[in-house]
Coordinates of C-alpha atoms (C1' of nucleotides) in Angstrom, one line a residue:
Chain A
M1 CA -26.7 3.9 -28.3
S2 CA -23.8 2.6 -26.3
D3 CA -21.1 -0.1 -26.3
P4 CA -22.3 -3.1 -24.4
T5 CA -18.9 -4.7 -24.2
S6 CA -17.5 -2.1 -21.9
R7 CA -20.2 -2.2 -19.3
D8 CA -20.2 -5.9 -19.7
K9 CA -16.5 -6.2 -19.2
L10 CA -16.8 -4.2 -15.9
I11 CA -19.5 -6.6 -14.7
R12 CA -17.6 -9.7 -15.5
T13 CA -14.4 -8.5 -14.1
A14 CA -16.1 -7.3 -10.9
S15 CA -17.9 -10.6 -10.5
N16 CA -14.6 -12.5 -10.9
L17 CA -12.6 -10.4 -8.5
F18 CA -15.3 -10.0 -5.8
R19 CA -15.9 -13.8 -5.8
Q20 CA -12.2 -14.3 -5.0
K21 CA -11.4 -11.5 -2.6
G22 CA -14.8 -10.2 -1.5
Y23 CA -16.2 -6.7 -1.9
S24 CA -13.9 -4.9 0.5
G25 CA -10.9 -6.9 -0.7
V26 CA -10.9 -5.5 -4.2
G27 CA -9.8 -2.0 -5.0
L28 CA -11.2 0.1 -7.8
S29 CA -7.7 0.6 -9.3
E30 CA -7.1 -3.2 -9.4
L31 CA -10.5 -3.8 -10.9
L32 CA -10.1 -1.2 -13.6
K33 CA -6.6 -2.4 -14.4
E34 CA -7.8 -5.9 -14.8
A35 CA -10.7 -4.8 -17.0
G36 CA -8.4 -2.5 -19.0
L37 CA -10.7 0.5 -18.6
P38 CA -10.3 3.9 -17.1
K39 CA -12.1 5.3 -14.1
G40 CA -14.2 7.5 -16.2
S41 CA -15.9 4.5 -17.8
L42 CA -16.9 3.0 -14.5
Y43 CA -18.6 6.2 -13.2
Y44 CA -20.2 6.7 -16.6
H45 CA -21.9 3.3 -16.6
F46 CA -22.3 3.1 -12.8
P47 CA -22.8 6.6 -11.4
N48 CA -23.0 5.2 -7.8
G49 CA -19.6 3.6 -8.2
K50 CA -18.4 0.4 -6.5
Q51 CA -21.7 -0.4 -4.8
E52 CA -23.7 -0.2 -7.9
L53 CA -21.2 -2.2 -9.8
A54 CA -21.2 -4.9 -7.1
E55 CA -24.9 -5.1 -7.2
A56 CA -25.0 -5.5 -10.9
A57 CA -22.3 -8.1 -10.9
T58 CA -24.1 -10.1 -8.2
R59 CA -27.4 -10.0 -10.0
W60 CA -25.8 -11.0 -13.2
A61 CA -24.0 -14.0 -11.7
G62 CA -27.1 -14.8 -9.7
A63 CA -29.2 -14.9 -12.8
W64 CA -26.6 -17.1 -14.5
L65 CA -26.7 -19.6 -11.6
E66 CA -30.5 -19.6 -11.6
R67 CA -30.5 -20.5 -15.3
L68 CA -28.0 -23.3 -14.4
L69 CA -30.3 -24.6 -11.7
D70 CA -33.4 -24.3 -14.0
T71 CA -32.0 -26.1 -17.1
T72 CA -30.3 -28.8 -15.0
F73 CA -33.3 -29.6 -13.0
A74 CA -35.4 -29.6 -16.2
Q75 CA -33.6 -32.7 -17.3
A76 CA -34.3 -34.6 -14.1
E77 CA -37.1 -37.1 -13.6
S78 CA -37.0 -37.0 -9.8
F79 CA -36.0 -34.4 -7.2
D80 CA -33.2 -36.5 -5.9
E81 CA -31.8 -37.0 -9.4
G82 CA -32.0 -33.2 -10.0
A83 CA -30.2 -32.5 -6.8
L84 CA -27.4 -34.7 -7.8
M85 CA -27.2 -33.2 -11.3
V86 CA -27.1 -29.7 -9.9
C87 CA -24.4 -30.6 -7.5
D88 CA -22.3 -32.0 -10.4
A89 CA -23.1 -29.0 -12.6
I90 CA -21.9 -26.5 -10.0
A91 CA -18.8 -28.6 -9.2
S92 CA -17.7 -28.7 -12.8
E93 CA -18.4 -25.0 -13.4
V94 CA -16.5 -24.0 -10.3
T95 CA -13.5 -26.2 -11.1
S96 CA -13.3 -25.1 -14.7
Q97 CA -11.6 -21.9 -13.5
P98 CA -8.0 -21.5 -12.3
H99 CA -9.2 -20.2 -9.0
V100 CA -12.3 -21.8 -7.4
P101 CA -14.7 -18.8 -7.0
A102 CA -17.1 -18.4 -4.1
C103 CA -20.8 -18.2 -4.5
P104 CA -21.6 -14.8 -6.1
V105 CA -23.7 -13.7 -3.1
L106 CA -20.9 -14.4 -0.7
S107 CA -18.8 -11.7 -2.2
I108 CA -21.1 -9.0 -1.1
L109 CA -22.5 -10.5 2.0
Q110 CA -19.9 -9.2 4.4
A111 CA -20.2 -5.7 2.9
A112 CA -23.9 -5.6 3.8
P113 CA -23.4 -3.8 7.1
L114 CA -21.7 -1.0 5.1
E115 CA -24.0 -1.0 2.1
P116 CA -27.6 -1.7 2.9
R117 CA -28.6 -2.1 -0.8
L118 CA -26.2 -5.1 -1.0
Q119 CA -28.0 -6.9 1.8
I120 CA -31.3 -6.6 0.0
T121 CA -29.6 -7.8 -3.2
A122 CA -28.2 -10.8 -1.4
Q123 CA -31.6 -11.8 0.0
E124 CA -33.3 -11.4 -3.3
V125 CA -30.8 -13.5 -5.2
Y126 CA -30.9 -16.2 -2.5
G127 CA -34.7 -16.1 -2.8
S128 CA -34.7 -16.5 -6.5
W129 CA -32.6 -19.7 -6.2
T130 CA -34.8 -21.2 -3.5
K131 CA -37.9 -20.4 -5.5
C132 CA -36.4 -22.0 -8.6
I133 CA -35.6 -25.2 -6.8
E134 CA -39.0 -25.2 -5.1
K135 CA -40.7 -24.9 -8.5
H136 CA -39.0 -28.0 -9.7
A137 CA -39.6 -29.8 -6.4
K138 CA -43.3 -29.1 -6.9
R139 CA -43.2 -30.2 -10.6
L140 CA -41.5 -33.5 -9.6
G141 CA -44.1 -34.2 -7.0
H142 CA -42.1 -33.7 -3.9
P143 CA -44.3 -33.8 -0.8
R144 CA -42.7 -30.8 0.9
P145 CA -41.3 -28.6 -1.9
N146 CA -40.4 -25.6 0.2
D147 CA -38.4 -27.6 2.8
A148 CA -36.8 -29.7 0.1
A149 CA -35.7 -26.6 -1.7
F150 CA -34.3 -24.9 1.4
S151 CA -32.5 -28.1 2.4
L152 CA -30.8 -28.5 -0.9
H153 CA -29.9 -24.8 -1.0
C154 CA -28.3 -25.2 2.5
K155 CA -26.3 -28.2 1.4
L156 CA -25.0 -26.5 -1.8
Q157 CA -24.1 -23.3 0.1
G158 CA -22.2 -25.3 2.7
A159 CA -20.4 -27.5 0.2
W160 CA -19.5 -24.4 -1.9
I161 CA -17.9 -22.6 1.1
I162 CA -15.9 -25.6 2.1
A163 CA -14.8 -26.1 -1.6
F164 CA -13.8 -22.4 -1.7
A165 CA -11.8 -22.8 1.5
Q166 CA -10.0 -25.9 0.1
Q167 CA -9.8 -24.6 -3.4
S168 CA -11.0 -28.0 -4.6
N169 CA -14.2 -29.6 -5.8
A170 CA -13.9 -32.5 -3.5
P171 CA -16.6 -31.2 -1.2
F172 CA -19.0 -31.3 -4.0
A173 CA -18.1 -34.9 -4.8
Q174 CA -18.6 -35.8 -1.1
L175 CA -21.9 -33.9 -1.1
A176 CA -23.0 -35.9 -4.1
R177 CA -22.2 -39.1 -2.2
T178 CA -24.1 -38.1 0.9
L179 CA -27.1 -37.1 -1.3
D180 CA -27.0 -40.6 -2.8
Q181 CA -27.1 -42.1 0.7
K182 CA -29.8 -39.6 1.8
L183 CA -27.8 -38.4 4.7
Chain B
M1 CA 4.3 -11.4 33.1
S2 CA 1.7 -9.6 31.1
D3 CA -1.9 -8.4 31.3
P4 CA -4.1 -11.0 29.6
T5 CA -7.1 -8.7 29.4
S6 CA -5.5 -6.5 26.8
R7 CA -4.5 -9.2 24.4
D8 CA -7.9 -10.9 25.1
K9 CA -9.8 -7.7 24.4
L10 CA -8.1 -7.4 21.0
I11 CA -9.0 -10.9 20.1
R12 CA -12.6 -10.6 21.2
T13 CA -13.1 -7.3 19.4
A14 CA -11.4 -8.5 16.3
S15 CA -13.6 -11.6 16.2
N16 CA -16.8 -9.6 16.6
L17 CA -15.9 -7.1 13.9
F18 CA -14.4 -9.5 11.4
R19 CA -17.5 -11.7 11.7
Q20 CA -19.7 -8.8 10.8
K21 CA -17.7 -7.0 8.1
G22 CA -15.1 -9.5 7.1
Y23 CA -11.3 -9.2 7.3
S24 CA -10.9 -6.5 4.6
G25 CA -13.9 -4.6 5.8
V26 CA -12.5 -3.7 9.2
G27 CA -9.8 -1.1 9.5
L28 CA -7.2 -1.1 12.3
S29 CA -8.3 2.3 13.6
E30 CA -11.9 1.2 13.9
L31 CA -10.9 -2.0 15.6
L32 CA -8.6 -0.2 18.1
K33 CA -11.1 2.4 18.8
E34 CA -13.7 -0.2 19.6
A35 CA -11.3 -2.1 21.8
G36 CA -10.2 1.1 23.5
L37 CA -6.5 0.4 22.9
P38 CA -3.7 2.2 21.1
K39 CA -1.9 0.9 18.1
G40 CA 1.2 0.2 20.2
S41 CA -0.6 -2.5 22.1
L42 CA -1.7 -4.3 18.9
Y43 CA 1.8 -4.5 17.5
Y44 CA 3.2 -5.5 20.9
H45 CA 0.9 -8.5 21.3
F46 CA 0.7 -9.3 17.6
P47 CA 4.0 -8.3 15.9
N48 CA 2.7 -9.4 12.5
G49 CA -0.3 -7.1 12.8
K50 CA -3.7 -7.6 11.3
Q51 CA -3.1 -11.0 9.8
E52 CA -1.8 -12.5 13.1
L53 CA -4.6 -11.0 15.0
A54 CA -7.2 -12.3 12.6
E55 CA -5.7 -15.8 12.8
A56 CA -5.7 -15.7 16.6
A57 CA -9.3 -14.5 16.6
T58 CA -10.5 -17.2 14.2
R59 CA -8.7 -19.9 16.1
W60 CA -10.2 -18.6 19.4
A61 CA -13.7 -18.5 18.1
G62 CA -13.1 -21.8 16.3
A63 CA -12.2 -23.5 19.5
W64 CA -15.2 -22.0 21.2
L65 CA -17.5 -23.5 18.6
E66 CA -15.8 -26.8 18.8
R67 CA -16.5 -26.9 22.5
L68 CA -20.1 -26.1 21.8
L69 CA -20.3 -28.9 19.3
D70 CA -18.6 -31.3 21.7
T71 CA -20.6 -30.6 24.8
T72 CA -23.9 -30.4 23.0
F73 CA -23.3 -33.7 21.2
A74 CA -22.2 -35.3 24.4
Q75 CA -25.7 -35.0 25.8
A76 CA -27.3 -36.7 22.8
E77 CA -28.2 -40.4 22.6
S78 CA -28.3 -40.6 18.8
F79 CA -26.7 -38.8 16.0
D80 CA -29.9 -37.3 14.7
E81 CA -30.8 -36.0 18.1
G82 CA -27.3 -34.5 18.4
A83 CA -27.6 -32.8 15.0
L84 CA -30.9 -31.2 16.1
M85 CA -29.5 -30.0 19.4
V86 CA -26.4 -28.5 17.8
C87 CA -28.6 -26.7 15.3
D88 CA -30.6 -25.2 18.2
A89 CA -27.5 -24.4 20.1
I90 CA -25.9 -22.4 17.3
A91 CA -29.2 -20.7 16.6
S92 CA -29.6 -19.4 20.1
E93 CA -26.0 -18.3 20.4
V94 CA -26.2 -16.4 17.1
T95 CA -29.4 -14.7 18.0
S96 CA -28.3 -13.7 21.4
Q97 CA -26.3 -10.9 19.9
P98 CA -27.7 -7.6 18.5
H99 CA -26.1 -8.4 15.1
V100 CA -26.2 -12.0 13.8
P101 CA -22.5 -12.8 13.3
A102 CA -21.2 -15.0 10.5
C103 CA -19.3 -18.2 11.1
P104 CA -15.9 -17.3 12.4
V105 CA -14.1 -18.8 9.5
L106 CA -16.1 -16.9 7.0
S107 CA -14.6 -13.7 8.2
I108 CA -11.1 -14.6 6.9
L109 CA -12.1 -16.8 4.0
Q110 CA -12.2 -14.1 1.4
A111 CA -8.9 -12.7 2.6
A112 CA -7.2 -16.0 1.9
P113 CA -5.9 -15.1 -1.6
L114 CA -4.1 -12.2 0.1
E115 CA -2.9 -13.9 3.2
P116 CA -1.9 -17.5 2.7
R117 CA -1.7 -18.3 6.4
L118 CA -5.4 -17.4 6.8
Q119 CA -6.3 -20.0 4.2
I120 CA -4.5 -22.7 6.2
T121 CA -6.2 -21.5 9.4
A122 CA -9.6 -21.7 7.7
Q123 CA -9.0 -25.3 6.6
E124 CA -7.7 -26.4 10.0
V125 CA -10.6 -24.9 11.9
Y126 CA -13.1 -26.4 9.5
G127 CA -11.3 -29.7 9.9
S128 CA -11.4 -29.6 13.7
W129 CA -15.2 -29.2 13.5
T130 CA -15.7 -32.1 11.1
K131 CA -13.5 -34.3 13.2
C132 CA -15.4 -33.4 16.3
I133 CA -18.7 -34.3 14.8
E134 CA -17.2 -37.4 13.3
K135 CA -16.0 -38.5 16.7
H136 CA -19.5 -38.3 18.1
A137 CA -21.0 -40.0 15.0
K138 CA -18.7 -42.9 15.6
R139 CA -19.5 -43.0 19.3
L140 CA -23.2 -43.0 18.6
G141 CA -22.8 -45.9 16.2
H142 CA -23.5 -44.1 12.9
P143 CA -22.7 -46.5 9.9
R144 CA -20.8 -43.7 8.0
P145 CA -19.4 -41.3 10.5
N146 CA -17.3 -39.3 8.0
D147 CA -20.1 -38.7 5.5
A148 CA -22.5 -38.0 8.3
A149 CA -20.2 -35.4 9.8
F150 CA -19.5 -33.7 6.5
S151 CA -23.2 -33.6 5.6
L152 CA -24.1 -32.0 8.9
H153 CA -21.3 -29.5 8.6
C154 CA -22.5 -28.5 5.2
K155 CA -26.0 -28.0 6.3
L156 CA -24.9 -25.9 9.3
Q157 CA -22.7 -23.8 7.2
G158 CA -25.4 -23.2 4.6
A159 CA -28.0 -22.3 7.2
W160 CA -25.6 -20.0 8.9
I161 CA -24.8 -18.1 5.8
I162 CA -28.5 -17.7 4.9
A163 CA -29.2 -16.6 8.5
F164 CA -26.4 -14.1 8.2
A165 CA -27.8 -12.7 5.0
Q166 CA -31.3 -12.4 6.5
Q167 CA -30.1 -11.3 10.0
S168 CA -32.5 -13.9 11.5
N169 CA -32.4 -17.3 13.0
A170 CA -35.3 -18.5 10.9
P171 CA -33.0 -20.5 8.6
F172 CA -31.8 -22.5 11.7
A173 CA -35.4 -23.2 12.6
Q174 CA -36.1 -24.4 9.1
L175 CA -33.0 -26.5 9.1
A176 CA -34.1 -28.2 12.3
R177 CA -37.4 -29.0 10.7
T178 CA -35.8 -30.5 7.6
L179 CA -33.4 -32.5 9.8
D180 CA -36.5 -33.9 11.6
Q181 CA -38.0 -35.0 8.2
K182 CA -34.6 -36.4 7.1
L183 CA -34.6 -34.3 4.0
Chain C
dG1 C1' 13.9 5.8 46.2
dC2 C1' 15.9 3.8 42.1
dG3 C1' 16.3 1.2 38.0
dC4 C1' 14.3 -2.1 35.0
dC5 C1' 11.3 -3.6 31.5
dA6 C1' 6.8 -4.9 30.0
dT7 C1' 3.2 -2.2 28.1
dT8 C1' 1.0 1.8 26.4
dG9 C1' 0.1 6.1 23.9
dG10 C1' 0.1 8.2 19.7
dA11 C1' 2.7 10.9 16.1
dC12 C1' 4.1 9.9 11.8
dC13 C1' 4.8 7.5 7.2
dG14 C1' 4.1 6.3 2.2
dA15 C1' 0.7 3.8 -0.2
dT16 C1' -3.8 3.2 -1.6
dT17 C1' -8.7 4.0 -1.1
dG18 C1' -13.3 5.5 -3.5
dG19 C1' -14.8 9.4 -5.8
dT20 C1' -14.9 14.0 -8.6
dC21 C1' -14.0 16.6 -12.5
dT22 C1' -12.5 18.2 -17.0
dA23 C1' -10.3 17.5 -21.4
dT24 C1' -10.4 14.7 -25.3
dT25 C1' -11.9 11.3 -28.4
dG26 C1' -14.6 9.5 -32.2
dA27 C1' -18.6 7.9 -34.4
dT28 C1' -23.0 9.6 -36.0
dT29 C1' -25.8 13.0 -37.3
dG30 C1' -27.5 17.3 -40.1
Chain D
dC1 C1' -17.7 19.8 -43.1
dA2 C1' -19.4 21.1 -38.7
dA3 C1' -21.9 20.1 -34.7
dT4 C1' -23.3 17.0 -31.2
dC5 C1' -22.9 13.9 -27.6
dA6 C1' -21.9 9.3 -25.8
dA7 C1' -17.9 7.5 -23.9
dT8 C1' -13.1 7.4 -22.6
dA9 C1' -8.9 8.9 -20.4
dG10 C1' -6.6 10.0 -16.4
dA11 C1' -5.1 13.9 -13.3
dC12 C1' -6.3 15.1 -8.9
dC13 C1' -8.5 15.0 -4.1
dA14 C1' -9.2 14.2 0.9
dA15 C1' -9.5 10.3 3.8
dT16 C1' -8.1 6.2 5.3
dC17 C1' -5.2 2.2 5.0
dG18 C1' -1.6 -1.0 7.6
dG19 C1' 2.6 -0.4 9.6
dT20 C1' 6.8 1.8 12.0
dC21 C1' 8.9 4.0 15.7
dC22 C1' 10.0 6.1 20.0
dA23 C1' 8.9 8.5 24.2
dA24 C1' 6.1 8.1 28.2
dT25 C1' 4.1 5.2 31.7
dG26 C1' 3.8 2.4 35.7
dG27 C1' 4.3 -1.6 38.6
dC28 C1' 7.7 -4.6 40.7
dG29 C1' 12.2 -6.1 42.6
dC30 C1' 16.1 -4.3 44.8

DNA sequence: GCGCCATTGGACCGATTGGTCTATTGATTG
DNA sequence: CAATCAATAGACCAATCGGTCCAATGGCGC
């Protein structure tokens, strides 16, 4: 059939770069040079070009984070404990890289006015995360699963953005502390 | 001396556009056309071009939001009440415009790897907000002003991003609800 | 009315943008 | 071996990018 490593390489590289510089901040030439692939490969695997690649990269990274949320929460015995574990999990994932990457959705968010499909993608990926957290909130017997999931999602997003701005995982550490104090 | 309306017009227009499409998503020609000014004016008022304009626009909008935080919290009689009022205040400001704008700092955040000055700007503006909230937390007798300020800042940032993605103020309404329930 | 200078207007530049198109490669078939 | 076709390689394109530069403008002091 086809070589999965080439398409995969494009998605991974796109995800990395977009999460650092944003959709509009990354040029195709830069992306392809980083991936070590020619332009022909991009438009073979993604006929709609940059937008289609960005969507695929965001969904790919989005699914990865959803798995992280799901498996982490699965080990928790209470919602509060799960929230804390998720906070630590994201913090360590984010800091394991030389450059602290932004949330995958953030990369395409500001391109939404230009590319309507990306706005839909962003909403769907956000929705999948909230739903995943809500599922575990329900399972762990939280009285208001939906509100709890939304609240945690908000806090994580906020901490992630501040961490990205500071290029440090300190905000995640502080978020963990405030979660502990129920602030 | 000089006409303040021209420089001002550039800053306002830049702030609006950057908060919709991000720093890299806005071209100079588009910006100048929107402002109704020629290129000469931009480089007269901002010799360092786009980057300097973006920094000025972010600081300008940052100071505006700080005033909003300050005056809103000043009317509160408890930290929790202040947090709720601030949430509502931002929500109504954001929804009063045809396009829900992102947080001013977000516009330049993804350009930080390219323009180091903008990263410093982002950190300073974020810091000014947290400090402002912390000041009021202290005044209102909160036991942990710093953690409380950070936590509220996180929640607001998170809700703002989700509101931007959905182009709706519903996330602010839900945040207000979860604040009420101390989630 | 004249000269000065802050400001504007916009032509122009090389570099880069996202995208198209065709020639070529190379592994897999018959 | 020949034919096929998925996949790569990269030349090429018009459009736009951010930035430079200088001539024209216009209000104000003399």
